[in-house]
């Protein structure tokens, strides 16, 4: 499952070529903004779903092995959605991602560039995708649950 929001046309094309040649039986699904991928949509084993609701995304996450996000600059909602369903994430190296994920190598993997992603991270993840601790992944997502923030604000105001 690949978040396509911050993925360029060239990066998407590179990912498709990689999966076609190295893992032709793997089904790859892109979610998020994908208007700029029009020329790539005709490839088989690849699905472009565009923006979908959280219910549809939850169903996809439940049957996926892991997620890939190229997001470097904004809050990693996609990764947290994956974590909440007990799925791990391969993410672009960034300070924000390290801060949110606590740089725990048992929860997610980071890649530096497309070469690192394709030559090291994806082969490892495709072979060993089920070694991540689902409970740990879920606990990260719970840290950002809106009800938790609401309760913290309530406690703060009560003590104020």
Backbone as a ProteinNet text record, in pm:
[ID]
protein_1_A
[PRIMARY]
XXXXXXXXXXXXXXXXXXXXXXXXXXXXXXXXXXXXXXXXXXXXXXXXXXXXXXXXXXXXXXXXXXXXXXXXXXXXXXXXXXXXXXXXXXXXXXXXXXXXXXXXXXXXXXXXXXXXXXXXXXXXXXXXXXXXXXXXXXXXXXXXXXXXXXXXXXXXXXXX
[TERTIARY]
86.9	0	91.1	79.9	168.6	87.6	129.5	67.5	123	34.7	79.8	82	37.4	26.7	156.7	268.7	394.2	489.5	434	511.6	508.8	626.1	632.3	600	575.1	547.4	665.8	786.8	907.5	927.4	901	913	810.4	687.7	583.2	620.7	669.3	710.5	824	917.7	1029.9	980.5	885.4	828.7	757.2	678.5	606.6	703.7	807.5	906.5	977	1007.7	1072.5	984.5	858	768.6	744.4	732.3	710.8	826.7	948.2	1064.3	1105.2	1099.5	1149.6	1043.1	921.1	812.2	683.2	680.5	564.8	433	436.9	312.6	255.2	331.7	282.6	180.8	71.9	-30.4	4.8	11.6	49.9	-67.6	-103.3	-216.2	-166.6	-201.7	-169.4	-294.7	-281.8	-394	-350.2	-443.5	-414.6	-419.3	-376.9	-379.8	-295.2	-357.1	-283.3	-318.3	-367	-403.6	-285.2	-166.2	-46.6	8	-63.8	-20.1	-100.7	-166.5	-257	-192.8	-70.2	-4.1	34.4	30.6	73.1	-43.1	-163.2	-280.2	-313.9	-253.2	-289	-209	-115.2	-30.7	-110.8	-90.1	-163.2	-91.6	-163.8	-118.1	-99.2	-136.8	-125.7	-260.9	-301.4	-431.1	-409.8	-474.4	-471.1	-611.4	-627.5	-761.1	-791.7	-692.3	-716.7	-747.4	-813.5	-851.8	-970.4	-956.1	-1064	-1095.9	-1213.3	-1252.8	-1177.9	-1177.9	-1105.4	-1156.1	-1284.5	-1339.9	-1283.1	-1274.1	-1215	-1065.8	-999.2	-856.6	-831	-914.2	-898.6	-907.1	-999.7	-1012.8	-887.4	-830.5	-708.2	-589.8	-580.1	-469.4	-476.4	-596.2	-614.1	-558.6	-563.9	-514.9	-376.7	-317	-184.7	-73.3	43.4	159.9	222.7	235	296.7	264.3	301.8	278.8	409.1	405.4	520.9	472.2	544.9	511	635.3	616.7	725.5	714.7	623	597.6	719.2	769	883.5	849.1	747.1	728.6	601.5	500.3	377.2	355.1	259.9	232.1	199.1	258.2	242.9	113.3	0	-128.9	-135.7	-85.5	-88.9	-16.9	101	177.1	99.6	37.4	-39.6	-160.5	-222.5	-334.3	-284.9	-167.6	-109.8	-80.1	-18.3	16.3	-107.7	-215	-336.2	-394.6	-363.9	-411.2	-302.6	-192.8	-86.5	2.2	9.4	94.6	212.5	327.3	448	456.2	554.5	567	713.5	736.5	866.2	846.8	924	905.6	1035.9	1022.2	1136.6	1203.9	1336.7	1408.2	1373.4	1328.5	1303.3	1300.6	1329.8	1327.6	1187.6	1086.2	948.8	912.2	943	911.8	987	1113.3	1191.1	1131.2	1087.8	1029.1	898.9	814.8	685.1	701.7	787.7	804.5	906.5	960.4	1061.1	1183.3	1201.5	1315.6	1336.1	1228.2	1232.7	1237.3	1351	1369.5	1278.4	1219.4	1129.3	989.1	967.5	834.5	825.6	930.7	927.9	1069.9	1081.2	1211.3	1214.6	1332.2	1346.2	1437.9	1408.1	1494.4	1544.9	1663.8	1727.8	1685.3	1672.8	1640.6	1580.8	1545.9	1480.5	1571.2	1700	1792	1795.1	1807.5	1808	1675.4	1566.5	1434.5	1425.2	1461.6	1444.2	1546.8	1670.6	1775.3	1782.4	1742.5	1756	1622.8	1545.5	1426.9	1315.3	1279.1	1167.7	1196.2	1314	1339.4	1330.9	1386.2	1381.2	1235.7	1160.7	1023.2	935.9	955	873.8	900.4	1019.9	1053.3	1016.5	1026.9	1012.4	903.3	800.8	700.6	624.5	620.5	539.2	617.7	739.8	816.1	791.7	713	683.7	581.4	596.5	507	381	269.1	144.4	98.6	118.8	76.1	157.3	287.7	372	329.5	302.1	259.9	129.5	37.1	-92	-76.2	17.8	36.5	86.5	163.2	207.4	87.1	-1.2	-119.5	-206.3	-215.8	-298.9	-246.4	-115.4	-58.6	-121	-166.4	-219.7	-371.2	-437	-581.6	-643.6	-744.5	-805	-868.7	-921.1	-980.7	-875.4	-755.9	-648.8	-616.2	-608.9	-582	-694.3	-815.4	-930.5	-921.2	-889.8	-877.9	-763.2	-650.8	-538.2	-574	-645.3	-688.8	-786.2	-877.5	-973.1	-900.7	-802	-725.6	-649.6	-591.8	-517.8	-610.1	-725.5	-819.6	-874.1	-892.9	-940.5	-836.8	-709	-601.7	-572.3	-613.2	-586.1	-672.3
-116.7	0	122.3	207.4	322	450.8	542.9	675.4	755.5	800.8	867.1	1019.3	1077.2	1223	1296.6	1252.5	1325.3	1250.7	1167.6	1086.6	1152.2	1171.2	1230.6	1124.7	1169.5	1077.7	984.6	1038.7	958.6	856	895	800.9	688.6	724	622.2	527.3	581.4	499.3	404.9	456.2	375.9	262.4	294	191	83.3	123.9	27.4	-63	-4	-84.3	-182	-136.1	-222.4	-343.2	-319.3	-429.8	-521.1	-463	-545.6	-641.3	-593.5	-677.9	-766.4	-715.1	-789.8	-871.8	-821.2	-888	-882	-948.3	-935.2	-987.6	-1071.5	-1125.8	-1040.7	-942.4	-854.2	-755.5	-738.8	-640.4	-509.5	-402.1	-271.9	-176.7	-112.1	-19.1	118.5	219.8	357.6	425.9	496.1	572.7	717.6	807.9	950.2	1019.1	1142.2	1223.4	1156.3	1128.8	1058.8	1109.3	1231.8	1287.4	1292	1306.2	1317.8	1182.9	1072.7	939	883.3	966.9	920	818.1	839.2	748.7	615.3	604	480.1	388.4	433.7	359.6	233.5	214.3	99	-26.2	-17.1	-132.2	-231.2	-361.1	-461	-485.1	-535.7	-557.8	-428.9	-317.2	-189.4	-120.6	-71.5	-6.2	133.7	230.3	368.6	404.1	423.1	447	594.1	680.2	821.1	841.6	952.7	979.4	892	818.1	731.4	763.3	722.5	750.9	658.3	693.4	615.3	471.8	451.1	315.8	228	283.3	208	184.7	287.3	275	168.1	164	64	-77.5	-99.5	-231.2	-268.9	-170.8	-196.5	-223.8	-145.7	-163.5	-302.6	-346.4	-476.4	-591.7	-579.6	-687.9	-660.5	-547.4	-515.4	-567.8	-584.1	-628.9	-511.4	-398.4	-278.7	-159.9	-41.7	79.5	148.5	228.8	309.8	453.7	545.8	686.9	766.5	860.5	947.7	1084	1096.6	1222.1	1259.9	1383.4	1431.1	1550.5	1624.9	1754.7	1773.9	1694.4	1715.5	1600	1617.6	1517.1	1383.5	1273.6	1144.3	1069.5	1123.1	1059.5	917.6	900.3	768.1	664.3	700.3	607.6	574.5	673.5	647.6	559	577.7	490.8	347	330.4	196.6	137.3	216.7	169.5	129	207	177.4	41.2	-7.5	-138.4	-245.7	-209.3	-306.4	-332.8	-239.6	-256.4	-160.6	-206.2	-124.4	-36.4	53.8	154.6	170.9	188	232.7	380.2	466.6	610.4	676.6	792.4	872.4	923.2	927.4	981.1	1128.4	1163.5	1304.3	1319.7	1440.1	1468.6	1446	1491.4	1477.7	1330.1	1248.2	1104.9	1041.1	1077.6	1021.5	1061.9	1186.1	1235	1162	1146.6	1082.2	933.1	866.9	722.6	687.4	786	765.9	691.3	692.5	627.4	484.4	414.5	275.5	185.7	122.6	38.3	-83.8	-114.5	-229.6	-191.9	-64.1	-19.4	22.3	81.7	127.1	131.5	143.5	156	286	344.7	469.3	447.6	519.1	511.8	651.2	655.2	782.8	830.5	737.2	770.9	646.9	659.4	549	426.7	448.2	335.3	256.8	326.7	262.7	189.4	252.7	191	60.5	64.6	-52.1	-162.2	-124.6	-226.1	-286.5	-210.8	-261.8	-276.8	-170.9	-169.8	-261.3	-247.9	-328.2	-477.9	-522.4	-667.5	-719.9	-644.7	-688.5	-693.5	-588.5	-581	-686.9	-712.8	-812.5	-954.3	-978.3	-1111	-1123.9	-1013.2	-1019.6	-926.5	-901.2	-800.1	-832.4	-955.6	-991	-996.4	-943.5	-946.9	-826.1	-730.7	-612.3	-644	-580.9	-601.1	-516.1	-580.9	-509	-424.6	-472.1	-395.9	-268	-275.5	-155.5	-54.2	-104.3	-16	54.1	-22.4	33.3	136.1	115.4	210	345	347.2	475.4	553.4	486.6	553.9	607.7	532.7	576.3	703.8	728.4	851.3	974.9	961.1	1074.9	1071.7	988.4	978	1106.1	1159.2	1286.6	1277.7	1161.7	1147.4	1162.3	1113.8	1127.6	1275.9	1352.8	1496.6	1567	1528.3	1587.8	1565.2	1442.2	1410.6	1486.9	1503.7	1579.2	1726.5	1782.8	1922.6	1936.8	1840.8	1842.4	1839.2	1751	1743.4	1873.3	1930.5	2054.7	2167.6	2178.8	2284.4	2264.8	2139.9	2109.8	2154.3	2129.5	2167.9	2317.4	2383.3	2525.3	2603.6
0	0	0	-100.1	-114.6	-110.3	-23.5	-18.5	-135.2	-223.3	-345	-335.8	-225.1	-215	-246.7	-190.8	-210.5	-303.9	-388.1	-481.7	-619.2	-677.7	-811.3	-917.3	-1038.2	-1149.4	-1169.7	-1169.2	-1190.6	-1079.4	-954.5	-842.2	-855.2	-891.8	-909.4	-1022.9	-1131.1	-1245.9	-1204.4	-1128.4	-1079.3	-988.5	-900.3	-811.9	-894	-992	-1075.2	-1149.8	-1208	-1280.5	-1186.8	-1066.6	-968.5	-935.8	-906.6	-872.1	-992.2	-1110.6	-1230.7	-1255.6	-1235	-1264.8	-1146.5	-1024.9	-909.2	-836.4	-831.7	-757.5	-839.4	-954.6	-1044.5	-987.9	-885.3	-829.7	-717.9	-671.4	-564.8	-620.7	-551	-587.7	-518.9	-593.3	-539.3	-553.7	-442.7	-442.9	-400.5	-479.3	-448	-394.8	-282.9	-228	-210.4	-226.9	-213.2	-348.2	-350.7	-472.8	-579.4	-693.1	-798.8	-939	-949.6	-1080.2	-1176.5	-1123.6	-1206.7	-1253.9	-1227.7	-1268.3	-1384.7	-1459.5	-1564.2	-1659.2	-1700	-1793.8	-1733.5	-1603	-1536.5	-1501.4	-1514.1	-1465.3	-1542.3	-1658.6	-1741.3	-1707.5	-1617.5	-1583.1	-1497.9	-1524.3	-1446.2	-1313.2	-1216.3	-1078.8	-1000.3	-1058.6	-989.4	-992.1	-876.8	-865	-808.8	-870.8	-823.5	-775.6	-645.9	-590.5	-563.8	-568.8	-539.6	-392	-361.4	-222	-184.9	-77.4	-32.4	113.5	157.8	295.8	391.4	518.8	618.8	629.4	609.3	614.4	504.9	384	273	297	349.2	377.4	483.5	586.3	692.3	635.6	542.3	479.9	401.7	331.8	255.1	346.8	452.9	547.5	610.4	642.3	708	623.6	493.2	407.2	348.3	383.4	328.9	418.4	361.5	437.8	512.2	444.4	501.7	412.9	458	380.1	346.7	241	203.1	190.1	254.1	241.6	202.9	112.9	69.4	136	230.1	300.6	385	366	443.6	530.4	492.7	555.6	636	613.3	689.1	786.3	876.1	977.7	910.7	955.1	886.9	921.9	878.5	907	850.2	728.5	664.8	751.9	800.8	885.7	1012.4	1073.6	1195.6	1167.2	1050.6	1013.4	996.5	935.9	921.4	1059	1145.9	1280.4	1358.6	1343.9	1420.7	1385	1265.9	1221.5	1237.8	1307.2	1331.7	1212.7	1118.2	1000.4	1008.7	962.3	966.3	841.7	844.9	740.3	702.5	573.5	525.9	493.5	558	538.3	497.3	434.9	397.2	523.7	525.8	641.5	660.5	778.4	810.2	961.6	1006.6	1150.3	1207.3	1134.1	1181.6	1199.2	1100.4	1111.3	1227.1	1244.5	1356	1489.9	1499.2	1625.3	1656.7	1559.1	1579.9	1608	1532.3	1546.2	1652.9	1720.2	1826.1	1774.7	1646.1	1579.3	1628.6	1649.5	1694.5	1571.6	1547.5	1428.9	1429.3	1544.7	1547.4	1500.7	1469.6	1429.5	1283.3	1233.1	1094.5	1041.3	911	846.6	770	759.9	685	564.8	456.8	339.6	304.7	245.3	209.7	72.4	-22.4	-160.2	-227.1	-353.4	-424.4	-435.4	-453.4	-465.2	-334.2	-223.3	-91.6	-67.7	-105.2	-88.2	-166.5	-294.2	-380.9	-355.9	-326.1	-311.4	-171.4	-68.1	67.7	142.4	148	232.5	181.3	54.7	2.4	2.5	-42.7	-35.4	108.3	202.6	342.8	391.8	363.8	411.4	344.9	217.9	148.7	199.8	249.5	303.9	451.4	525.1	670.7	723.4	645.1	679.9	808.1	850.8	967.7	1098.7	1102.6	1227	1315.8	1270.7	1350.8	1459.1	1572.5	1686.7	1667.7	1636.9	1609.2	1727.2	1849.7	1967.6	1983.7	1956.6	1963.9	1858.5	1738.1	1629.9	1667.2	1721.2	1760.9	1871.8	1964.4	2075.3	2026.2	1917.6	1861.5	1810.8	1739.7	1686.4	1799.6	1909.1	2022.1	2086.7	2078	2133.7	2070.6	1945.4	1871.7	1859	1935.3	1932.5	1988.4	1921	1962.5	2100.8	2138.4	2272.2	2381.4	2353.6	2451.3	2473.1	2364.6	2377.4	2452.9	2422.4	2489.1	2639.8	2679.9	2822.7	2887.7	2817.3	2871.9	2891.1	2795.9	2807.7	2923.6	2935.6	3046.2	3181.2	3195.8	3320.9	3347.6	3242.2	3257.4	3305.5	3243.1	3280.8	3421.7	3459.8	3593.9	3698.5	3671	3762.8	3758.9	3654.6	3635.3	3727.7
[MASK]
++++++++++++++++++++++++++++++++++++++++++++++++++++++++++++++++++++++++++++++++++++++++++++++++++++++++++++++++++++++++++++++++++++++++++++++++++++++++++++++++

